[in-house]
Structures are given as structure tokens and as C-alpha cells.
Tab-separated table of C-alpha atoms and ligand atoms in Angstrom:
chain	number	residue	atom	x	y	z
A	1	UNK	CA	0.000	0.000	0.000
A	2	UNK	CA	1.431	3.349	-0.944
A	3	UNK	CA	2.063	5.891	1.787
A	4	UNK	CA	-0.123	8.977	1.815
A	5	UNK	CA	1.462	12.381	1.503
A	6	UNK	CA	1.000	14.959	4.220
A	7	UNK	CA	-1.221	16.926	1.864
A	8	UNK	CA	-3.382	13.876	1.169
A	9	UNK	CA	-3.696	13.167	4.903
A	10	UNK	CA	-4.620	16.779	5.549
A	11	UNK	CA	-7.327	16.624	2.879
A	12	UNK	CA	-8.569	13.322	4.272
A	13	UNK	CA	-8.809	14.843	7.751
A	14	UNK	CA	-10.733	17.842	6.428
A	15	UNK	CA	-13.136	15.501	4.642
A	16	UNK	CA	-13.776	13.445	7.779
A	17	UNK	CA	-14.159	16.549	9.928
A	18	UNK	CA	-16.439	18.015	7.262
A	19	UNK	CA	-18.564	14.871	7.311
A	20	UNK	CA	-18.900	15.342	11.056
A	21	UNK	CA	-20.220	18.821	10.421
A	22	UNK	CA	-22.510	17.238	7.854
A	23	UNK	CA	-24.423	16.571	11.070
A	24	UNK	CA	-25.526	20.185	10.631
A	25	UNK	CA	-27.753	18.958	7.837
A	26	UNK	CA	-29.243	16.477	10.247
A	27	UNK	CA	-30.219	19.177	12.657
A	28	UNK	CA	-27.062	19.985	14.603
A	29	UNK	CA	-24.357	18.174	16.516
A	30	UNK	CA	-25.840	18.233	19.990
A	31	UNK	CA	-23.499	20.917	21.315
A	32	UNK	CA	-24.238	24.359	22.700
A	33	UNK	CA	-22.916	25.953	19.490
A	34	UNK	CA	-24.732	23.520	17.262
A	35	UNK	CA	-27.739	22.187	19.174
A	36	UNK	CA	-29.865	19.339	17.873
A	37	UNK	CA	-32.937	20.779	16.194
A	38	UNK	CA	-36.158	19.011	17.148
A	39	UNK	CA	-39.233	19.679	15.022
A	40	UNK	CA	-42.568	19.447	16.832
A	41	UNK	CA	-45.641	19.029	14.651
A	42	UNK	CA	-48.737	19.825	16.737
A	43	UNK	CA	-52.114	19.072	15.146
A	44	UNK	CA	-53.735	22.178	16.608
A	45	UNK	CA	-53.385	24.750	19.349
A	46	UNK	CA	-57.083	25.493	19.703
A	47	UNK	CA	-57.491	23.483	22.898
A	48	UNK	CA	-55.902	24.074	26.317
A	49	UNK	CA	-54.600	20.499	26.447
A	50	UNK	CA	-52.458	21.011	23.325
A	51	UNK	CA	-51.170	24.371	24.525
A	52	UNK	CA	-50.166	22.562	27.701
A	53	UNK	CA	-48.377	19.832	25.714
A	54	UNK	CA	-46.325	22.438	23.842
A	55	UNK	CA	-45.557	24.273	27.087
A	56	UNK	CA	-44.422	20.996	28.693
A	57	UNK	CA	-42.167	20.286	25.701
A	58	UNK	CA	-40.744	23.804	25.697
A	59	UNK	CA	-40.030	23.768	29.440
A	60	UNK	CA	-38.325	20.362	29.268
A	61	UNK	CA	-36.257	21.335	26.215
A	62	UNK	CA	-35.190	24.626	27.830
A	63	UNK	CA	-33.297	22.607	30.458
A	64	UNK	CA	-30.930	21.269	27.781
A	65	UNK	CA	-28.827	23.746	25.837
A	66	UNK	CA	-27.921	20.985	23.373
A	67	UNK	CA	-31.516	21.108	22.089
A	68	UNK	CA	-33.405	23.664	20.033
A	69	UNK	CA	-37.154	23.388	19.331
A	70	UNK	CA	-39.041	24.364	16.177
A	71	UNK	CA	-42.847	24.253	16.552
A	72	UNK	CA	-45.482	23.918	13.820
A	73	UNK	CA	-49.245	24.264	14.340
A	74	UNK	CA	-51.373	22.450	11.722
A	75	UNK	CA	-54.564	24.243	12.834
A	76	UNK	CA	-56.562	20.997	12.919
A	77	UNK	CA	-55.962	20.219	9.254
A	78	UNK	CA	-54.429	16.835	8.376
A	79	UNK	CA	-53.228	17.981	4.938
A	80	UNK	CA	-51.552	21.009	6.445
A	81	UNK	CA	-49.932	18.817	9.091
A	82	UNK	CA	-48.621	16.510	6.398
A	83	UNK	CA	-47.075	19.458	4.525
A	84	UNK	CA	-45.545	20.799	7.741
A	85	UNK	CA	-43.937	17.435	8.523
A	86	UNK	CA	-42.445	17.379	5.016
A	87	UNK	CA	-41.200	20.934	5.517
A	88	UNK	CA	-39.516	20.038	8.819
A	89	UNK	CA	-37.877	17.005	7.234
A	90	UNK	CA	-36.650	19.130	4.301
A	91	UNK	CA	-35.191	21.635	6.776
A	92	UNK	CA	-33.018	18.805	8.122
A	93	UNK	CA	-34.224	18.347	11.686
A	94	UNK	CA	-32.396	15.915	13.974
A	95	UNK	CA	-35.619	14.381	15.337
A	96	UNK	CA	-39.344	14.712	14.752
A	97	UNK	CA	-41.983	14.913	17.470
A	98	UNK	CA	-45.542	14.655	16.223
A	99	UNK	CA	-48.993	14.632	17.748
A	100	UNK	CA	-50.996	13.710	14.645
A	101	UNK	CA	-54.548	14.885	14.049
A	102	UNK	CA	-55.668	11.640	12.413
A	103	UNK	CA	-54.185	8.193	12.109
A	104	UNK	CA	-54.404	7.377	8.379
A	105	UNK	CA	-53.354	10.670	6.695
A	106	UNK	CA	-50.307	11.146	8.917
A	107	UNK	CA	-48.992	7.587	8.661
A	108	UNK	CA	-47.200	8.157	5.332
A	109	UNK	CA	-45.298	11.385	6.135
A	110	UNK	CA	-44.185	9.890	9.457
A	111	UNK	CA	-42.986	6.700	7.709
A	112	UNK	CA	-41.160	8.761	5.077
A	113	UNK	CA	-39.307	10.759	7.729
A	114	UNK	CA	-38.412	7.545	9.546
A	115	UNK	CA	-37.197	5.913	6.314
A	116	UNK	CA	-34.906	8.907	5.764
A	117	UNK	CA	-33.212	8.032	9.040
A	118	UNK	CA	-34.875	10.727	11.147
A	119	UNK	CA	-35.953	9.398	14.546
A	120	UNK	CA	-39.665	10.013	15.141
A	121	UNK	CA	-41.530	10.135	18.462
A	122	UNK	CA	-45.309	9.959	18.035
A	123	UNK	CA	-47.337	11.506	20.846
A	124	UNK	CA	-50.901	10.852	22.068
A	125	UNK	CA	-52.667	9.894	18.810
A	126	UNK	CA	-51.278	6.857	16.986
A	127	UNK	CA	-50.246	6.245	13.369
A	128	UNK	CA	-50.540	2.904	11.559
A	129	UNK	CA	-47.745	0.342	11.275
A	130	UNK	CA	-44.373	0.549	12.982
A	131	UNK	CA	-42.382	3.094	10.980
A	132	UNK	CA	-41.573	5.374	13.899
A	133	UNK	CA	-39.046	5.182	16.723
A	134	UNK	CA	-41.330	5.395	19.758
A	135	UNK	CA	-44.887	6.171	20.806
A	136	UNK	CA	-45.731	7.986	24.054
A	137	UNK	CA	-49.297	8.244	25.281
A	138	UNK	CA	-51.878	7.462	27.908
A	139	UNK	CA	-53.745	4.159	27.997
A	140	UNK	CA	-56.993	5.355	26.425
A	141	UNK	CA	-58.774	2.041	26.699
A	142	UNK	CA	-58.003	1.911	30.409
A	143	UNK	CA	-59.167	5.525	30.763
A	144	UNK	CA	-62.462	4.772	28.982
A	145	UNK	CA	-62.896	1.657	31.093
A	146	UNK	CA	-62.281	3.554	34.337
A	147	UNK	CA	-64.823	6.179	33.285
A	148	UNK	CA	-67.331	3.403	32.497
A	149	UNK	CA	-66.846	1.709	35.849
A	150	UNK	CA	-67.236	4.982	37.705
A	151	UNK	CA	-70.350	5.839	35.684
A	152	UNK	CA	-71.969	2.430	36.305
A	153	UNK	CA	-71.423	2.906	40.025
A	154	UNK	CA	-72.550	6.547	40.091
A	155	UNK	CA	-75.782	5.587	38.292
A	156	UNK	CA	-76.365	2.564	40.503
A	157	UNK	CA	-76.376	0.438	37.348
A	158	UNK	CA	-79.345	2.245	35.822
A	159	UNK	CA	-79.714	5.334	33.652
A	160	UNK	CA	-79.896	7.064	30.283
A	161	UNK	CA	-76.502	8.114	28.969
A	162	UNK	CA	-75.245	10.393	26.180
A	163	UNK	CA	-71.805	9.601	24.732
A	164	UNK	CA	-70.015	12.490	23.026
A	165	UNK	CA	-67.165	10.890	21.124
A	166	UNK	CA	-63.883	12.458	20.047
A	167	UNK	CA	-62.820	12.388	16.424
A	168	UNK	CA	-63.313	8.715	15.548
A	169	UNK	CA	-60.547	8.805	12.920
A	170	UNK	CA	-58.109	9.340	15.814
A	171	UNK	CA	-57.119	6.446	18.083
A	172	UNK	CA	-57.868	7.989	21.525
A	173	UNK	CA	-61.551	8.333	20.590
A	174	UNK	CA	-61.780	4.737	19.331
A	175	UNK	CA	-60.093	3.450	22.481
A	176	UNK	CA	-62.038	5.652	24.941
A	177	UNK	CA	-65.222	4.416	23.270
A	178	UNK	CA	-64.204	0.746	23.423
A	179	UNK	CA	-63.018	0.864	27.057
A	180	UNK	CA	-66.238	2.567	28.126
A	181	UNK	CA	-68.531	0.180	26.246
A	182	UNK	CA	-66.644	-2.846	27.595
A	183	UNK	CA	-67.004	-1.553	31.159
A	184	UNK	CA	-70.772	-1.070	30.902
A	185	UNK	CA	-71.416	-4.180	28.765
A	186	UNK	CA	-72.776	-6.189	31.690
A	187	UNK	CA	-75.015	-3.339	32.884
A	188	UNK	CA	-78.379	-3.947	31.264
A	189	UNK	CA	-79.892	-0.976	33.104
A	190	UNK	CA	-77.596	1.508	31.389
A	191	UNK	CA	-78.871	2.697	28.063
A	192	UNK	CA	-76.960	4.850	25.552
A	193	UNK	CA	-79.761	7.076	24.288
A	194	UNK	CA	-77.644	9.345	22.067
A	195	UNK	CA	-74.121	9.272	20.649
A	196	UNK	CA	-72.284	11.626	18.299
A	197	UNK	CA	-68.786	12.453	17.053
A	198	UNK	CA	-67.964	15.950	18.346
A	199	UNK	CA	-64.445	15.831	16.832
A	200	UNK	CA	-62.891	16.836	20.190
A	201	UNK	CA	-64.438	20.323	19.903
A	202	UNK	CA	-66.481	22.090	22.585
A	203	UNK	CA	-68.771	24.035	20.190
A	204	UNK	CA	-69.641	20.784	18.365
A	205	UNK	CA	-70.304	19.033	21.667
A	206	UNK	CA	-72.632	21.813	22.723
A	207	UNK	CA	-74.610	21.547	19.479
A	208	UNK	CA	-74.814	17.744	19.694
A	209	UNK	CA	-76.028	18.023	23.272
A	210	UNK	CA	-78.743	20.449	22.167
A	211	UNK	CA	-79.955	17.744	19.752
A	212	UNK	CA	-79.781	15.102	22.478
A	213	UNK	CA	-81.836	17.308	24.820
A	214	UNK	CA	-84.396	17.957	22.091
A	215	UNK	CA	-84.753	14.229	21.385
A	216	UNK	CA	-84.622	12.819	24.903
A	217	UNK	CA	-86.879	13.922	27.730
A	218	UNK	CA	-84.635	12.179	30.274
A	219	UNK	CA	-80.835	12.154	30.338
A	220	UNK	CA	-79.033	11.080	33.508
A	221	UNK	CA	-75.413	11.417	32.497
A	222	UNK	CA	-73.108	12.643	29.746
A	223	UNK	CA	-69.851	10.792	29.068
A	224	UNK	CA	-67.651	13.019	26.909
A	225	UNK	CA	-64.278	11.919	25.521
A	226	UNK	CA	-62.648	15.171	26.676
A	227	UNK	CA	-63.287	17.926	29.212
A	228	UNK	CA	-64.048	20.684	26.671
A	229	UNK	CA	-66.892	18.503	25.332
A	230	UNK	CA	-68.191	17.707	28.831
A	231	UNK	CA	-68.202	21.454	29.516
A	232	UNK	CA	-70.012	22.181	26.233
A	233	UNK	CA	-72.651	19.593	27.136
A	234	UNK	CA	-73.063	21.135	30.579
A	235	UNK	CA	-73.606	24.583	29.044
A	236	UNK	CA	-76.274	23.203	26.675
A	237	UNK	CA	-78.058	21.475	29.569
A	238	UNK	CA	-77.833	24.597	31.699
A	239	UNK	CA	-79.272	26.738	28.921
A	240	UNK	CA	-82.195	24.285	28.687
A	241	UNK	CA	-82.474	24.391	32.508
A	242	UNK	CA	-81.903	20.637	32.675
A	243	UNK	CA	-78.454	20.467	34.268
A	244	UNK	CA	-79.752	19.869	37.813
A	245	UNK	CA	-79.378	16.203	38.654
A	246	UNK	CA	-77.615	15.473	35.354
A	247	UNK	CA	-74.057	14.158	35.694
A	248	UNK	CA	-71.131	15.132	33.461
A	249	UNK	CA	-67.942	13.109	33.033
A	250	UNK	CA	-64.923	14.132	30.968
A	251	UNK	CA	-61.296	13.218	30.269
A	252	UNK	CA	-57.995	15.219	30.380
A	253	UNK	CA	-58.024	16.637	33.932
A	254	UNK	CA	-55.844	19.662	33.297
A	255	UNK	CA	-55.513	21.565	36.602
A	256	UNK	CA	-56.944	24.764	35.095
A	257	UNK	CA	-59.642	22.979	33.082
A	258	UNK	CA	-61.202	19.606	34.044
A	259	UNK	CA	-59.964	19.587	37.621
A	260	UNK	CA	-61.211	23.153	38.110
A	261	UNK	CA	-64.608	22.132	36.650
A	262	UNK	CA	-64.862	19.301	39.198
A	263	UNK	CA	-63.967	21.702	42.011
A	264	UNK	CA	-66.626	24.135	40.756
A	265	UNK	CA	-69.265	21.391	40.575
A	266	UNK	CA	-69.595	21.618	36.780
A	267	UNK	CA	-68.217	18.109	36.170
A	268	UNK	CA	-68.753	15.097	38.416
A	269	UNK	CA	-65.586	13.305	37.323
A	270	UNK	CA	-62.619	13.622	34.982
A	271	UNK	CA	-59.881	11.127	34.163
A	272	UNK	CA	-56.282	12.281	33.734
A	273	UNK	CA	-54.730	12.159	30.274
A	274	UNK	CA	-51.138	13.399	30.647
A	275	UNK	CA	-49.603	15.320	27.745
A	276	UNK	CA	-46.316	13.372	27.745
A	277	UNK	CA	-44.435	16.545	26.737
A	278	UNK	CA	-41.655	16.257	29.320
A	279	UNK	CA	-41.291	12.505	28.709
A	280	UNK	CA	-40.958	13.152	24.961
A	281	UNK	CA	-37.963	15.441	25.459
A	282	UNK	CA	-36.202	13.021	27.815
A	283	UNK	CA	-36.748	10.212	25.313
A	284	UNK	CA	-35.609	12.408	22.403
A	285	UNK	CA	-32.324	13.130	24.193
A	286	UNK	CA	-31.675	9.446	24.777
A	287	UNK	CA	-32.406	8.629	21.134
A	288	UNK	CA	-30.139	11.439	19.913
A	289	UNK	CA	-27.348	10.166	22.147
A	290	UNK	CA	-27.676	6.823	20.417
A	291	UNK	CA	-29.389	4.871	23.213
A	292	UNK	CA	-31.843	2.124	22.407
A	293	UNK	CA	-35.307	2.928	23.763
A	294	UNK	CA	-38.605	1.110	24.227
A	295	UNK	CA	-41.001	1.439	21.307
A	296	UNK	CA	-43.969	2.204	23.550
A	297	UNK	CA	-44.182	4.391	26.644
A	298	UNK	CA	-47.534	4.276	28.445
A	299	UNK	CA	-48.328	7.151	30.786
A	300	UNK	CA	-50.282	6.704	34.022
A	301	UNK	CA	-53.706	8.087	34.885
A	302	UNK	CA	-55.882	9.118	37.869
A	303	UNK	CA	-59.537	9.878	38.438
A	304	UNK	CA	-60.779	13.120	39.986
A	305	UNK	CA	-64.236	13.245	41.550
A	306	UNK	CA	-65.959	15.578	44.011
A	307	UNK	CA	-64.741	13.328	46.837
A	308	UNK	CA	-61.140	13.010	45.674
A	309	UNK	CA	-60.347	16.274	43.896
A	310	UNK	CA	-58.978	18.066	46.971
A	311	UNK	CA	-56.526	15.255	47.677
A	312	UNK	CA	-55.326	15.205	44.057
A	313	UNK	CA	-57.560	12.439	42.724
A	314	UNK	CA	-57.252	8.671	43.126
A	315	UNK	CA	-55.015	6.245	41.288
A	316	UNK	CA	-56.621	3.772	38.876
A	317	UNK	CA	-55.321	0.243	39.413
B	401	LIG	C1	-56.909	17.955	22.395
B	401	LIG	C2	-57.562	16.671	22.674
B	401	LIG	C3	-57.662	16.355	24.134
B	401	LIG	C4	-57.776	14.894	24.062
B	401	LIG	C5	-56.745	14.568	23.031
B	401	LIG	C6	-56.918	13.277	22.361
B	401	LIG	O1	-56.800	18.159	21.014
B	401	LIG	O2	-58.835	16.697	22.099
B	401	LIG	O3	-58.716	16.993	24.756
B	401	LIG	O4	-57.583	14.255	25.259
B	401	LIG	O5	-56.826	15.607	22.112
B	401	LIG	O6	-55.997	13.100	21.335
């Protein structure tokens, strides 16, 4: 083998060092001067829960000067979210965080990013298949089940119930529905008298509840897949002067939203659905440092009722 000249070696070194800097293209080198750039694709910022998720991510990322966040808000539009993911990938981010609006339309852009070698952490709503690095979210079936068990007990096994479902093209709604229905399956005295897809939105929930009230002369309880919807239903019932004696159950349990509603006597119960924002940043750091991580991280939950709200709710076994 021929010996390399000093000039050749120097060029070789520059090439290798340059390739290292090529990391810039992949969203930084994980140093203070060249932090890793994490793109966060949020499906919308119209609800307090999503604002909280972004705040949790921002606060966790701010503790690490080797990270820099770039946020995108898809304004509840799957096509827009898809374009924003593609934009982030084209910008050369080091890692993608995404809380997708809907399962099917966001599966492809996530898989494409993953196939390009960009680690992807999916948060809260799932995509299809396994072309992502990790998923972080609450156990929505367990949450729906816990709500169902509490409801069956609160109604003494008998009553007329309205179910206001989240967007059924997103996995949390499908799972909250299934868990709830499984829990009440053996309760022949509980009747679902009205159900509708409110797409996670309070104004829709309020309108659907107005229809339910118009159709049904007796409603004992409303099970809504999130707290904004439970609140919307309460407002519709109040407007119709039918809220007295009617129970309202939601999911999310943000301190300044669902938990406050329980304290104020607006909701009878809410089940915690953590945002996973802080966990996402810790996991992102480990992935960027080259550690192997679990593919699924399931976050815990609690239930808050009138009896338990002051002590911070109760765990769900
Ligand atoms: C916010 C939200 C939450 C709900 C979650 C489900 O957009 O509707 O209220 O728990 O999404 O993905």
C-alpha cells in the first residue's frame, strides 16, 4: 500500500471533519454551538390540552442547551400537518416529534421521515404500522374503562346516557369508546340514548347536546371523551335548565380545566390524560445520544371526583 502524503492526509482529515459537520444537515451536533434541532408538529393549538403539551415540551427542552425546538401548528388540518412534517424534514431536523390529528393521513409522512433516518416520536394519537421510533401516550382504553366503571357505580347500574365521542378517525376516541362500552357491557340498566362524534371540539359538543336534549326527555349522564366537550354539554343542559341532577364526566383533567370544573361542581368526574411533553424530550435526548429505547411508553392516569379532587384524585389500578 502506498504511503499517503501529508497533503493527502490533511485533505482526508478535512473531509472526515467536514462529514462530522454534515451533522448540521441532520439538525445539529448536539453541542451548545450547534444544538440538535427538534421539530414538533402539533395538530392544533385550539385546545388548552395542546397548549399545555407544547408548554411541557418547551419547558423540558429549555433545560438542555444541546436542544433547540421548532414548533409547527397544523390548525386541525391533516393535509396542512402533512405538509408541515415534510417541511420540517426538508429543513433537516435531527428528530421529529408529532402529535398527529388523524391516524391514516399522517402515517405516510411519518414513515417517510423515519425511512430517511430521522428518529420520530409519536405523541398521544397513533399512526398505523411501525415506521416510527417510539410512541408515548396514555392508555386510552383503560381511561375509557375507568370512566365506564365509575359511571356504572354513580348511576347505581341504571340510567340514560349520552356519549359524546372524540374524532373517531383518531385512536384515543376509538379506544375511549371501546373501554367505556366494555365496562358497561354487563349493565343492562344503562342505556346509551344518544351518541355523536364531536371531533374533540367544545362548540360541536354543545350543538350535539342540544340535539340530544331535544330528542330525549330524560338524560341522567353525559360521558364526553374530553373535558371541553363535557363542559359544552353542561352549558347546553344549563341553557335548557336541565343540568340539575344530570351528571357530566370528561377526560384530560388539566388543573386549570377539568380539575377546576370538578372543584366548581360543573363536572362530576374527569380522568387524567397526561400530555407526555416532558417525557418526549427526555426520550428524544436518549435517542439522539444513540441509546436504544422502548417502542412504547404508556403514561399513568388518575380519576378526579368531588370526593377526591382536593386530595389530588385517586389512582386507577
Ligand atoms: C386535544 C384533545 C384532548 C384529548 C386529546 C386526544 O386536542 O382533544 O382533549 O384528550 O386531544 O388526542
